[in-house]
Amino acid sequence: MSKYTLSIASSPFPQTHQTKPTPQIIQNDLQHTFKSPFELKQIHAQIIKTNTHPSILHLPHVASVCALTPCFPYARKIILLSGNNETAIWNTCLKQFAESSSPDDAICLFNRLCEYGVCLDDFTISFVLKACTKLSDCLSGRVIHGFIEKLGFQSNLYLQNSLVHLYVVSGEVDNAHQLFDKMRDRDVVTWNIMIKHLVKRGNVDDAYRLFVTMPERNVRSWTSMIMGFVKNGKPKEAIELFSKMEGEKLCPNEVTVVAVLAACADLCALDLGKKIHDFSNRSGFKTNVRVCNTLLDMYIKCGCLEAACIVFDEMEQRTVVSWSAMIQGLAINGRGEEALRLFSKMIQSQIKPNEVTFVGILHACSHMGMVHEGREYFASMSRDYGIVPEIEHYGCMVDLLSRAGLLKEAREFIKNMHIKPNGVIWGTLLGGCRVHKNIELAEEAIKHLLELDPRNDGYYVVLSNIYAEAKRWEDAARVRKLMKQKGVKKTPGSSSISLDGVVHEFVAGDETHPQTEAIQERWDTLLEEMRLRGYVPNTSVVLLDIEESEKVRFLFRHSEKLAVMFGLINTANGAPIRVMKNLRVCEDCHAALKLISEIVDREIVVRDRNRFHCFKNGVCSCKEFW
DNA sequence: CTAGGGTTAG
């Protein structure tokens, strides 16, 4: 509260020797600072006392302070007295509400404006539509639509576009199309809205067709389309489109950078990611938190934790997203203690953790076997931070317990969950059963999985592996037969490696690559040295019904091996090799890559479906905790 | 005073 308000409040009978506030003081100190109609009235009283013109008050502030209170008519009076355009003042206020974190305030205010007969214009409508869009409130939207007709704004392109956007966002597809079809004029904004609309519905192909045929494209159109590809699992297409955009001499902005970096993260395309990073710095995007967060994520997903740390340290502002990304990055790289330390630092920095932060924290615990800590953090998240655990958090707990060999406890935990367990939960338990060789529980898990997620080949494969490792070949064969019966096919293993901006992909068993011979040669040479160091091929991971020698042959053509050989051939001595795999790394490849990292004295980073394995000097960062 | 892209997990 200001000193001025205090002096009034504390002395109902102002003493004569007290200096009267001059209009200047009112203007400088108070016009922006009053926070309630009560304070406003006190100031107004002074204005009257000192015979000052009311226009000295900052009217949009007067409006927003009184808008939703019983003092609305009072504010109106002041505004009318000031001789300003009332509609413009309320519009400013509406805009502020619409852009705030509670856009429903704008809708309340709009209702009041109608109630009191305030004159509405097209700006008024546009702001209240913005609020409806933010809230996906198409019920209010329809009312506003009515106002547009009543007030004769039907042909205002801004409002038409806003309406189409609202209908699109709130899922009223038919209404959106009807409006779109009726529009006499359309501009690039209209087309961009339609692109977003299709991309939302997962219809990237149609979106792209529209993108190609629309009469005009600007940076936002390109960015939306690039983002559309990324969001729909087509990062390669996203990057291809980005190079086309560069060819058009259009300048990428912050959002474009975010989209392309996300594509790089998905593809593990570190070289392009670095280029975009340079471009971003040169363009002055360094202060943009979202750009920095996406950069962080890109470096983490490319296995460059050190680069991520530098970005993180240099950030001017860090949000909960930055901290969570970093915690997760450390966690999946087997640096759990550091992840937990970072969490403490985050709390010290007064940043409130959210549900995602705790996914990272629990990952850190489960990947390090820190059962006690994991339990404590799980309890703490709802107790200390009011975050209700979601299925992902339960999944982390099942993972934590079952990795640590506490399978029965994991089973009990699932029984006591407050949410119905999904396939991921049972699948996690199944994974634990494999590591700790518990066939009985595995069979229980698979029963649930056959019900919940029968099309997912991964679960059959794990169960079959469990049987194979226990030398129960008939059971293993039975599982594979079951897969066949249900028409479930094993997803082929596939690994990729990015070199000079080109992503090279290797599918297990592939012998068609132009460098196949060189890859084979390199492998054979390494194999000799590996055998000397004790490597024995582990064919139990091969689930095909083939001869042992064929199994070995296939094992040696696992995609991650091929990709790493390719990397060794095509990069400088000593350069790290980064490979991404679509499934989990198999045990045999894991053992082989440990040895290879030692023999060739290189760092080999493999990002698999679950985490990173950083092989260096014969050991892996996962410390055998998968 | 108007309309259309963006970050962490799964």
XYZ file of C-alpha atoms (C1' of nucleotides) in Angstrom:
636
model
C 0.000 0.000 0.000
C 1.312 3.457 -0.785
C 2.250 6.057 1.774
C -0.514 8.245 0.427
C -3.314 5.786 1.068
C -1.893 5.101 4.470
C -2.023 8.755 5.480
C -5.687 8.928 4.641
C -6.553 5.666 6.277
C -4.725 6.490 9.459
C -6.126 9.970 9.942
C -9.803 10.445 9.314
C -9.398 14.109 10.247
C -6.418 15.351 8.266
C -4.318 17.744 10.266
C -3.854 21.162 8.850
C -0.081 21.085 8.861
C -0.033 18.013 6.631
C 1.122 18.741 3.133
C -1.625 18.276 0.659
C -0.712 16.000 -2.234
C -0.298 17.921 -5.424
C -1.709 16.685 -8.723
C 1.841 15.853 -9.696
C 2.164 13.457 -6.787
C -1.115 11.834 -7.633
C -0.003 11.332 -11.180
C 3.445 10.025 -10.424
C 2.757 7.848 -7.476
C -0.676 6.558 -7.779
C -2.277 6.403 -11.101
C -1.020 2.899 -11.779
C -0.706 1.575 -8.300
C -4.164 1.379 -6.787
C -5.368 -2.154 -6.638
C -8.945 -1.941 -5.448
C -12.002 0.243 -5.954
C -11.566 1.252 -2.304
C -8.164 2.809 -2.980
C -9.509 4.317 -6.164
C -12.240 6.104 -4.236
C -9.703 7.568 -1.867
C -7.679 8.888 -4.752
C -10.757 10.177 -6.453
C -11.649 12.028 -3.275
C -8.265 13.719 -3.369
C -8.731 14.578 -6.997
C -11.957 16.320 -6.139
C -10.392 18.022 -3.131
C -7.486 19.345 -5.140
C -9.740 20.213 -7.994
C -7.822 18.104 -10.479
C -9.217 16.911 -13.779
C -10.138 13.174 -13.620
C -8.256 12.497 -16.829
C -5.175 12.425 -14.640
C -6.188 8.890 -13.714
C -5.030 6.124 -15.936
C -8.419 5.109 -17.221
C -7.744 1.595 -18.505
C -6.425 0.872 -15.040
C -9.547 2.356 -13.454
C -11.579 0.170 -15.796
C -9.746 -3.057 -15.016
C -9.805 -2.453 -11.251
C -13.558 -1.890 -11.201
C -14.676 -4.020 -14.137
C -15.792 -7.070 -12.188
C -16.771 -5.320 -8.956
C -19.937 -3.545 -7.904
C -18.058 -0.315 -8.673
C -18.506 -0.837 -12.402
C -20.994 2.054 -12.692
C -18.635 4.242 -10.698
C -15.796 3.522 -13.117
C -18.108 4.282 -16.013
C -18.921 7.633 -14.460
C -15.244 8.539 -14.171
C -14.586 7.452 -17.752
C -17.559 9.415 -19.075
C -16.521 12.464 -17.046
C -13.058 12.305 -18.554
C -14.556 12.711 -21.973
C -12.665 9.700 -23.396
C -14.084 7.166 -25.803
C -15.631 4.694 -23.419
C -15.635 1.739 -25.797
C -11.916 2.087 -26.411
C -11.198 2.058 -22.682
C -13.240 -1.070 -22.064
C -11.665 -2.701 -25.079
C -8.209 -2.200 -23.625
C -9.414 -3.792 -20.456
C -11.007 -6.704 -22.313
C -7.785 -7.311 -24.193
C -5.872 -7.414 -20.951
C -8.316 -9.920 -19.463
C -8.392 -12.043 -22.596
C -4.619 -12.329 -22.577
C -4.399 -13.035 -18.850
C -4.389 -16.418 -17.220
C -8.123 -16.154 -16.531
C -9.705 -15.254 -19.850
C -13.164 -15.913 -18.425
C -12.841 -12.470 -16.823
C -13.125 -11.063 -20.317
C -16.375 -12.923 -20.872
C -17.764 -11.635 -17.553
C -16.820 -8.119 -18.494
C -18.390 -8.517 -21.912
C -21.641 -9.555 -20.257
C -21.518 -6.457 -18.105
C -20.891 -4.206 -21.063
C -24.009 -5.635 -22.676
C -25.997 -5.374 -19.472
C -25.147 -1.700 -19.050
C -25.688 -0.903 -22.698
C -22.114 0.118 -23.437
C -21.526 0.633 -27.128
C -19.681 -2.332 -28.697
C -17.464 -2.250 -31.740
C -15.508 -4.768 -33.791
C -12.520 -4.543 -31.445
C -14.739 -5.477 -28.517
C -15.868 -8.564 -30.360
C -12.376 -9.527 -31.371
C -11.100 -9.487 -27.795
C -13.950 -11.461 -26.364
C -13.519 -13.994 -29.152
C -9.897 -14.320 -28.155
C -11.022 -15.212 -24.656
C -13.510 -17.774 -25.956
C -10.790 -19.336 -28.092
C -8.398 -19.567 -25.199
C -11.095 -21.302 -23.174
C -12.345 -23.420 -26.095
C -15.719 -22.024 -25.057
C -17.810 -22.368 -28.171
C -21.032 -21.877 -26.250
C -20.070 -18.293 -25.530
C -18.597 -18.235 -29.002
C -21.979 -18.893 -30.565
C -23.447 -16.014 -28.592
C -20.686 -13.772 -29.889
C -21.355 -15.090 -33.378
C -24.905 -13.827 -32.904
C -23.612 -10.416 -31.898
C -21.485 -10.266 -35.030
C -24.594 -10.795 -37.147
C -26.664 -8.359 -35.100
C -24.052 -5.637 -35.189
C -23.415 -6.057 -38.892
C -19.794 -7.175 -38.674
C -20.329 -10.253 -40.885
C -17.855 -9.165 -43.500
C -15.064 -8.184 -41.126
C -12.234 -10.527 -42.057
C -10.579 -10.297 -38.654
C -13.749 -11.449 -36.968
C -14.477 -14.130 -39.540
C -11.018 -15.566 -39.093
C -11.316 -15.425 -35.322
C -14.638 -17.225 -35.460
C -13.349 -19.954 -37.744
C -10.402 -20.359 -35.417
C -12.654 -20.606 -32.385
C -14.816 -23.285 -34.004
C -11.732 -25.186 -35.055
C -10.190 -25.046 -31.600
C -13.364 -26.090 -29.814
C -13.951 -29.025 -32.122
C -16.966 -27.598 -33.966
C -15.590 -28.744 -37.279
C -18.841 -28.477 -39.207
C -19.431 -24.918 -38.087
C -15.865 -24.036 -38.984
C -16.241 -25.454 -42.477
C -19.613 -23.828 -43.031
C -18.189 -20.459 -42.132
C -15.076 -21.039 -44.177
C -17.139 -21.959 -47.229
C -19.297 -18.863 -46.859
C -16.342 -16.485 -46.669
C -16.090 -14.191 -49.664
C -12.508 -13.159 -49.017
C -9.852 -15.301 -47.457
C -6.343 -14.300 -46.648
C -3.170 -16.010 -45.537
C -4.424 -16.014 -41.955
C -7.512 -17.963 -42.997
C -5.352 -20.545 -44.721
C -2.999 -20.808 -41.782
C -5.941 -21.491 -39.503
C -7.079 -24.298 -41.787
C -3.581 -25.801 -41.776
C -3.540 -25.801 -38.020
C -6.993 -27.343 -38.072
C -5.873 -30.284 -40.209
C -2.628 -30.744 -38.275
C -4.562 -30.972 -35.109
C -6.623 -33.754 -36.377
C -3.486 -35.645 -37.338
C -4.166 -35.027 -41.005
C -0.709 -33.838 -42.094
C -1.051 -35.073 -45.641
C -4.159 -32.972 -46.255
C -2.511 -30.091 -44.444
C 0.450 -30.317 -46.773
C -1.787 -30.480 -49.829
C -3.469 -27.320 -48.610
C -0.113 -25.739 -47.862
C 1.070 -26.388 -51.406
C -2.079 -25.067 -53.045
C -2.875 -22.041 -50.913
C -2.401 -18.802 -52.847
C -0.046 -17.155 -50.367
C 2.396 -18.422 -47.743
C 4.232 -16.489 -45.077
C 6.678 -17.479 -42.343
C 3.829 -18.576 -40.118
C 2.461 -20.882 -42.786
C 5.851 -22.551 -43.194
C 6.349 -22.765 -39.471
C 2.920 -24.287 -38.865
C 3.552 -26.892 -41.517
C 7.023 -27.728 -40.160
C 5.583 -28.002 -36.676
C 2.752 -30.122 -38.066
C 5.236 -32.647 -39.393
C 7.110 -32.700 -36.098
C 3.970 -33.183 -34.036
C 2.906 -36.060 -36.254
C 6.107 -38.025 -36.039
C 7.580 -36.880 -39.358
C 10.723 -34.998 -38.357
C 12.464 -35.846 -41.635
C 9.724 -34.175 -43.631
C 9.910 -31.226 -41.241
C 13.568 -30.704 -41.983
C 13.076 -31.142 -45.711
C 10.412 -28.456 -45.630
C 12.718 -26.233 -43.645
C 15.393 -26.409 -46.329
C 12.764 -25.526 -48.924
C 11.821 -22.551 -46.788
C 15.434 -21.420 -46.732
C 15.400 -21.676 -50.525
C 12.486 -19.239 -50.567
C 14.642 -16.686 -48.743
C 12.193 -16.462 -45.879
C 13.713 -15.651 -42.524
C 12.946 -18.134 -39.747
C 11.718 -16.623 -36.499
C 11.766 -17.940 -32.929
C 8.881 -20.315 -33.489
C 10.422 -21.710 -36.654
C 13.598 -22.319 -34.698
C 11.646 -24.138 -31.998
C 9.987 -26.354 -34.601
C 13.194 -27.229 -36.424
C 15.085 -27.880 -33.196
C 12.320 -30.241 -32.112
C 12.748 -32.102 -35.400
C 16.516 -32.294 -34.806
C 15.863 -33.672 -31.339
C 13.595 -36.371 -32.749
C 16.138 -37.333 -35.390
C 19.183 -37.041 -33.176
C 20.454 -34.635 -35.851
C 23.121 -32.884 -33.836
C 24.900 -31.219 -36.749
C 21.810 -29.408 -37.997
C 20.824 -28.659 -34.417
C 24.134 -26.909 -33.850
C 23.680 -24.869 -37.017
C 20.248 -23.766 -35.861
C 21.738 -22.911 -32.484
C 24.279 -20.615 -34.193
C 21.578 -19.052 -36.299
C 19.424 -18.525 -33.242
C 22.221 -16.754 -31.379
C 23.016 -14.588 -34.393
C 19.351 -13.655 -34.650
C 19.170 -12.552 -31.046
C 16.894 -15.360 -29.869
C 19.113 -16.140 -26.911
C 16.770 -14.446 -24.463
C 13.725 -16.410 -25.579
C 13.006 -19.007 -22.912
C 11.136 -21.340 -25.214
C 13.927 -21.319 -27.752
C 16.406 -22.087 -24.986
C 14.240 -24.854 -23.578
C 13.973 -26.473 -26.981
C 17.730 -26.137 -27.446
C 18.231 -27.849 -24.109
C 15.948 -30.643 -25.181
C 17.688 -30.965 -28.547
C 21.117 -31.355 -26.945
C 19.783 -33.781 -24.383
C 18.071 -35.928 -26.995
C 21.250 -35.896 -29.099
C 23.169 -37.220 -26.135
C 25.180 -34.005 -25.669
C 24.552 -33.439 -22.010
C 27.528 -31.120 -21.687
C 26.225 -28.807 -24.395
C 22.834 -28.857 -22.669
C 24.475 -27.858 -19.389
C 26.146 -24.880 -21.054
C 22.843 -23.706 -22.512
C 21.202 -24.160 -19.129
C 23.915 -22.243 -17.271
C 23.822 -19.372 -19.733
C 20.051 -18.947 -19.667
C 18.908 -15.595 -18.329
C 15.644 -17.018 -17.086
C 14.809 -20.593 -16.323
C 11.276 -21.874 -16.085
C 10.018 -25.099 -14.622
C 10.353 -26.515 -18.135
C 14.084 -25.767 -18.252
C 14.707 -27.400 -14.898
C 12.524 -30.400 -15.670
C 14.220 -30.985 -19.010
C 17.644 -30.865 -17.385
C 16.607 -33.201 -14.570
C 15.199 -35.670 -17.052
C 18.350 -35.377 -19.168
C 20.580 -36.247 -16.235
C 18.239 -39.034 -15.159
C 18.208 -40.926 -18.443
C 21.972 -40.602 -18.693
C 22.514 -42.468 -15.471
C 23.416 -39.348 -13.513
C 20.698 -39.688 -10.933
C 22.472 -38.035 -8.014
C 23.106 -34.931 -10.069
C 19.463 -34.928 -11.130
C 18.400 -34.950 -7.479
C 20.881 -32.198 -6.620
C 19.527 -30.102 -9.450
C 16.040 -30.617 -8.071
C 17.128 -29.204 -4.697
C 18.655 -26.232 -6.465
C 15.417 -25.740 -8.334
C 13.474 -25.652 -5.081
C 16.009 -23.220 -3.641
C 15.462 -21.009 -6.678
C 11.764 -20.849 -5.755
C 10.649 -22.665 -8.884
C 7.606 -24.810 -8.256
C 7.963 -28.325 -9.630
C 5.154 -29.750 -11.722
C 4.071 -33.252 -12.684
C 6.697 -33.477 -15.414
C 9.462 -32.584 -12.991
C 8.501 -35.570 -10.906
C 8.535 -37.915 -13.869
C 12.185 -36.912 -14.260
C 12.928 -37.275 -10.571
C 11.374 -40.724 -10.408
C 13.274 -41.718 -13.538
C 16.469 -40.634 -11.833
C 15.663 -42.847 -8.873
C 14.640 -45.895 -10.883
C 17.615 -45.716 -13.250
C 19.946 -45.618 -10.251
C 18.137 -48.177 -8.147
C 17.440 -45.593 -5.458
C 14.338 -47.251 -4.075
C 14.252 -45.427 -0.774
C 14.620 -41.986 -2.353
C 12.058 -42.818 -5.015
C 9.462 -43.738 -2.433
C 10.160 -40.535 -0.548
C 9.808 -38.329 -3.659
C 6.624 -40.123 -4.682
C 5.123 -39.405 -1.277
C 6.410 -35.860 -1.317
C 4.893 -34.896 -4.634
C 1.327 -34.905 -3.383
C 2.119 -34.142 0.242
C 4.428 -31.157 -0.286
C 3.530 -29.929 -3.749
C -0.103 -30.900 -4.183
C 0.548 -32.819 -7.386
C -1.791 -35.752 -7.904
C 0.179 -38.726 -9.262
C -0.774 -39.678 -12.803
C -0.353 -42.979 -14.588
C 3.206 -42.015 -15.627
C 4.235 -41.566 -12.001
C 2.760 -44.912 -11.067
C 4.632 -46.367 -14.006
C 7.877 -44.926 -12.675
C 7.224 -46.465 -9.283
C 6.498 -49.887 -10.747
C 9.699 -49.494 -12.743
C 11.668 -48.487 -9.664
C 10.446 -51.418 -7.608
C 10.656 -54.068 -10.287
C 14.110 -53.054 -11.537
C 15.290 -53.322 -7.967
C 13.930 -56.851 -7.814
C 11.034 -56.011 -5.508
C 8.604 -57.686 -7.860
C 6.015 -58.731 -5.305
C 5.934 -55.238 -3.928
C 5.555 -53.869 -7.427
C 2.619 -56.229 -7.916
C 1.042 -55.003 -4.666
C 1.657 -51.433 -5.723
C -0.264 -52.017 -8.938
C -3.132 -53.549 -6.969
C -3.376 -50.489 -4.758
C -3.189 -47.870 -7.491
C -5.922 -45.257 -7.584
C -6.076 -45.453 -11.375
C -6.783 -48.487 -13.523
C -3.388 -49.843 -14.609
C -2.758 -49.614 -18.348
C -0.552 -51.632 -20.655
C 2.522 -49.597 -19.823
C 2.212 -50.474 -16.137
C 1.964 -54.222 -16.755
C 4.612 -53.997 -19.449
C 6.966 -52.379 -16.949
C 6.362 -55.182 -14.481
C 6.969 -57.648 -17.286
C 10.319 -56.001 -18.008
C 11.283 -56.370 -14.358
C 10.273 -60.020 -14.468
C 12.684 -60.561 -17.306
C 15.641 -59.003 -15.497
C 14.892 -60.923 -12.314
C 13.697 -64.100 -14.022
C 10.274 -64.388 -12.470
C 8.226 -66.416 -14.908
C 5.154 -66.724 -12.746
C 4.604 -62.991 -12.405
C 5.500 -62.481 -16.048
C 2.650 -64.805 -16.972
C 0.258 -62.805 -14.850
C 1.413 -59.573 -16.460
C 1.008 -60.947 -19.968
C -2.557 -61.995 -19.175
C -3.423 -58.362 -18.538
C -1.418 -57.218 -21.523
C -3.238 -59.544 -23.898
C -6.392 -57.801 -22.805
C -5.153 -54.229 -22.667
C -2.727 -54.017 -25.552
C -2.800 -57.202 -27.643
C -1.389 -55.523 -30.767
C 1.856 -54.472 -29.117
C 4.552 -56.844 -30.301
C 7.052 -55.786 -27.634
C 5.344 -57.682 -24.837
C 5.260 -60.979 -26.712
C 8.920 -60.546 -27.518
C 9.863 -59.981 -23.895
C 7.859 -62.980 -22.694
C 9.368 -65.145 -25.386
C 12.812 -63.938 -24.306
C 12.042 -64.800 -20.706
C 11.181 -68.355 -21.727
C 14.194 -68.617 -24.024
C 16.562 -67.457 -21.311
C 15.100 -70.126 -18.991
C 15.654 -72.640 -21.797
C 11.910 -73.283 -22.000
C 12.022 -73.413 -25.786
C 8.549 -74.867 -26.239
C 6.960 -72.049 -24.296
C 8.991 -69.546 -26.260
C 7.783 -71.129 -29.477
C 4.211 -71.062 -28.174
C 4.427 -67.299 -27.665
C 5.728 -66.777 -31.174
C 2.899 -68.940 -32.512
C 0.431 -66.819 -30.584
C 1.888 -63.733 -32.230
C 1.422 -65.297 -35.622
C -2.165 -66.281 -34.827
C -2.989 -62.752 -33.782
C -1.198 -61.322 -36.782
C 1.195 -59.340 -34.610
C 4.527 -58.700 -36.293
C 7.740 -57.886 -34.507
C 8.805 -54.312 -35.198
C 12.145 -54.559 -36.945
C 15.029 -52.973 -35.104
C 16.227 -49.829 -36.775
C 19.059 -47.465 -35.937
C 20.037 -44.161 -37.436
C 23.068 -41.965 -37.419
C 23.334 -38.423 -38.708
C 26.379 -37.346 -40.713
C 26.809 -33.962 -42.387
C 23.120 -33.265 -42.151
C 22.059 -36.578 -43.667
C 20.317 -39.203 -41.575
C 21.442 -42.747 -42.413
C 19.110 -45.493 -41.345
C 19.952 -49.156 -40.825
C 17.386 -51.888 -40.396
C 18.388 -55.130 -38.715
C 19.782 -57.629 -41.199
C 20.276 -54.980 -43.851
C 22.863 -55.875 -46.511
C 21.856 -53.420 -49.193
C 23.718 -50.362 -47.997
C 26.352 -49.112 -50.458
C 29.016 -49.487 -47.775
C 27.924 -52.943 -46.665
C 31.254 -54.532 -47.487
C 33.292 -52.004 -45.563
C 30.883 -52.302 -42.629
C 31.283 -56.070 -42.676
C 35.046 -55.866 -42.845
C 35.207 -53.474 -39.961
C 33.001 -55.734 -37.896
C 35.086 -58.825 -38.639
C 38.285 -57.081 -37.605
C 36.713 -55.848 -34.397
C 35.172 -59.235 -33.686
C 38.582 -60.881 -33.487
C 39.760 -58.400 -30.906
C 36.455 -58.659 -29.041
C 36.712 -62.443 -28.811
C 40.173 -62.080 -27.350
C 38.611 -59.918 -24.664
C 36.014 -62.529 -23.866
C 33.081 -61.671 -26.130
C 30.719 -64.574 -26.764
C 27.690 -63.911 -28.988
C 24.464 -64.152 -26.997
C 22.001 -65.652 -29.424
C 19.195 -66.055 -26.907
C 18.034 -62.594 -27.944
C 17.334 -63.807 -31.492
C 13.754 -65.010 -31.665
C 13.720 -66.434 -35.145
C 13.282 -70.159 -35.677
C 16.585 -70.630 -37.426
C 19.821 -72.545 -37.048
C 22.343 -71.405 -34.499
C 24.832 -70.243 -37.136
C 22.077 -68.261 -38.836
C 21.205 -66.706 -35.489
C 24.786 -65.514 -35.089
C 24.759 -64.142 -38.591
C 21.588 -62.214 -37.835
C 22.843 -61.085 -34.445
C 25.898 -59.561 -36.104
C 23.610 -57.491 -38.317
C 21.598 -55.898 -35.556
C 20.866 -52.358 -36.582
C 22.833 -50.644 -33.810
C 25.948 -52.628 -34.747
C 25.593 -51.659 -38.406
C 25.075 -47.995 -37.549
C 28.077 -47.903 -35.226
C 30.316 -49.571 -37.845
C 29.140 -47.047 -40.385
C 29.976 -44.281 -37.931
C 33.447 -45.680 -37.278
C 34.198 -45.801 -40.989
C 32.921 -42.346 -41.804
C 34.101 -40.186 -38.929
C 37.491 -39.009 -37.748
C 39.449 -41.057 -35.247
C 38.432 -40.236 -31.705
C 35.174 -38.504 -32.676
C 32.179 -39.594 -30.621
C 29.536 -41.665 -32.370
C 25.839 -41.031 -31.765
C 23.250 -43.561 -32.738
C 19.533 -43.660 -32.176
C 17.538 -46.883 -31.989
C 13.777 -47.373 -32.251
C 13.666 -50.227 -29.685
C 15.690 -51.087 -26.608
C 19.328 -51.968 -27.140
C 19.682 -55.731 -26.941
C 21.976 -57.382 -24.389
C 24.349 -58.656 -26.993
C 24.793 -55.262 -28.608
C 25.203 -53.745 -25.179
C 28.055 -56.119 -24.362
C 29.613 -55.662 -27.793
C 29.497 -51.869 -27.734
C 31.150 -51.753 -24.334
C 34.101 -53.664 -25.729
C 34.176 -51.685 -28.959
C 34.307 -48.369 -27.108
C 37.422 -49.662 -25.385
C 39.076 -51.119 -28.455
C 38.626 -48.086 -30.704
C 38.922 -45.622 -27.822
C 35.791 -43.735 -28.755
C 32.711 -42.541 -26.969
C 29.643 -44.283 -28.372
C 26.278 -42.834 -27.398
C 23.177 -44.855 -28.136
C 19.801 -43.349 -27.518
C 17.270 -46.123 -27.270
C 13.563 -46.078 -26.624
C 14.017 -45.615 -22.921
C 17.283 -43.951 -22.147
C 20.849 -43.229 -23.175
C 23.720 -45.653 -23.084
C 27.035 -43.877 -23.157
C 29.789 -46.402 -23.800
C 33.276 -45.278 -22.884
C 36.429 -47.182 -21.960
C 34.545 -50.453 -21.816
C 31.764 -49.361 -19.461
C 28.268 -48.024 -19.985
C 26.744 -45.040 -18.221
C 23.619 -47.092 -17.492
C 25.626 -49.166 -15.029
C 23.598 -52.159 -16.226
C 20.390 -50.619 -14.876
C 18.161 -50.781 -17.932
C -7.272 -1.504 -29.288
C -8.170 -6.551 -33.800
C -7.094 -12.685 -36.492
C -2.991 -17.362 -37.512
C 3.115 -21.353 -34.794
C 6.308 -22.444 -29.734
C 9.224 -25.439 -24.601
C 9.797 -30.525 -20.392
C 7.060 -36.508 -19.823
C 4.020 -40.159 -22.158
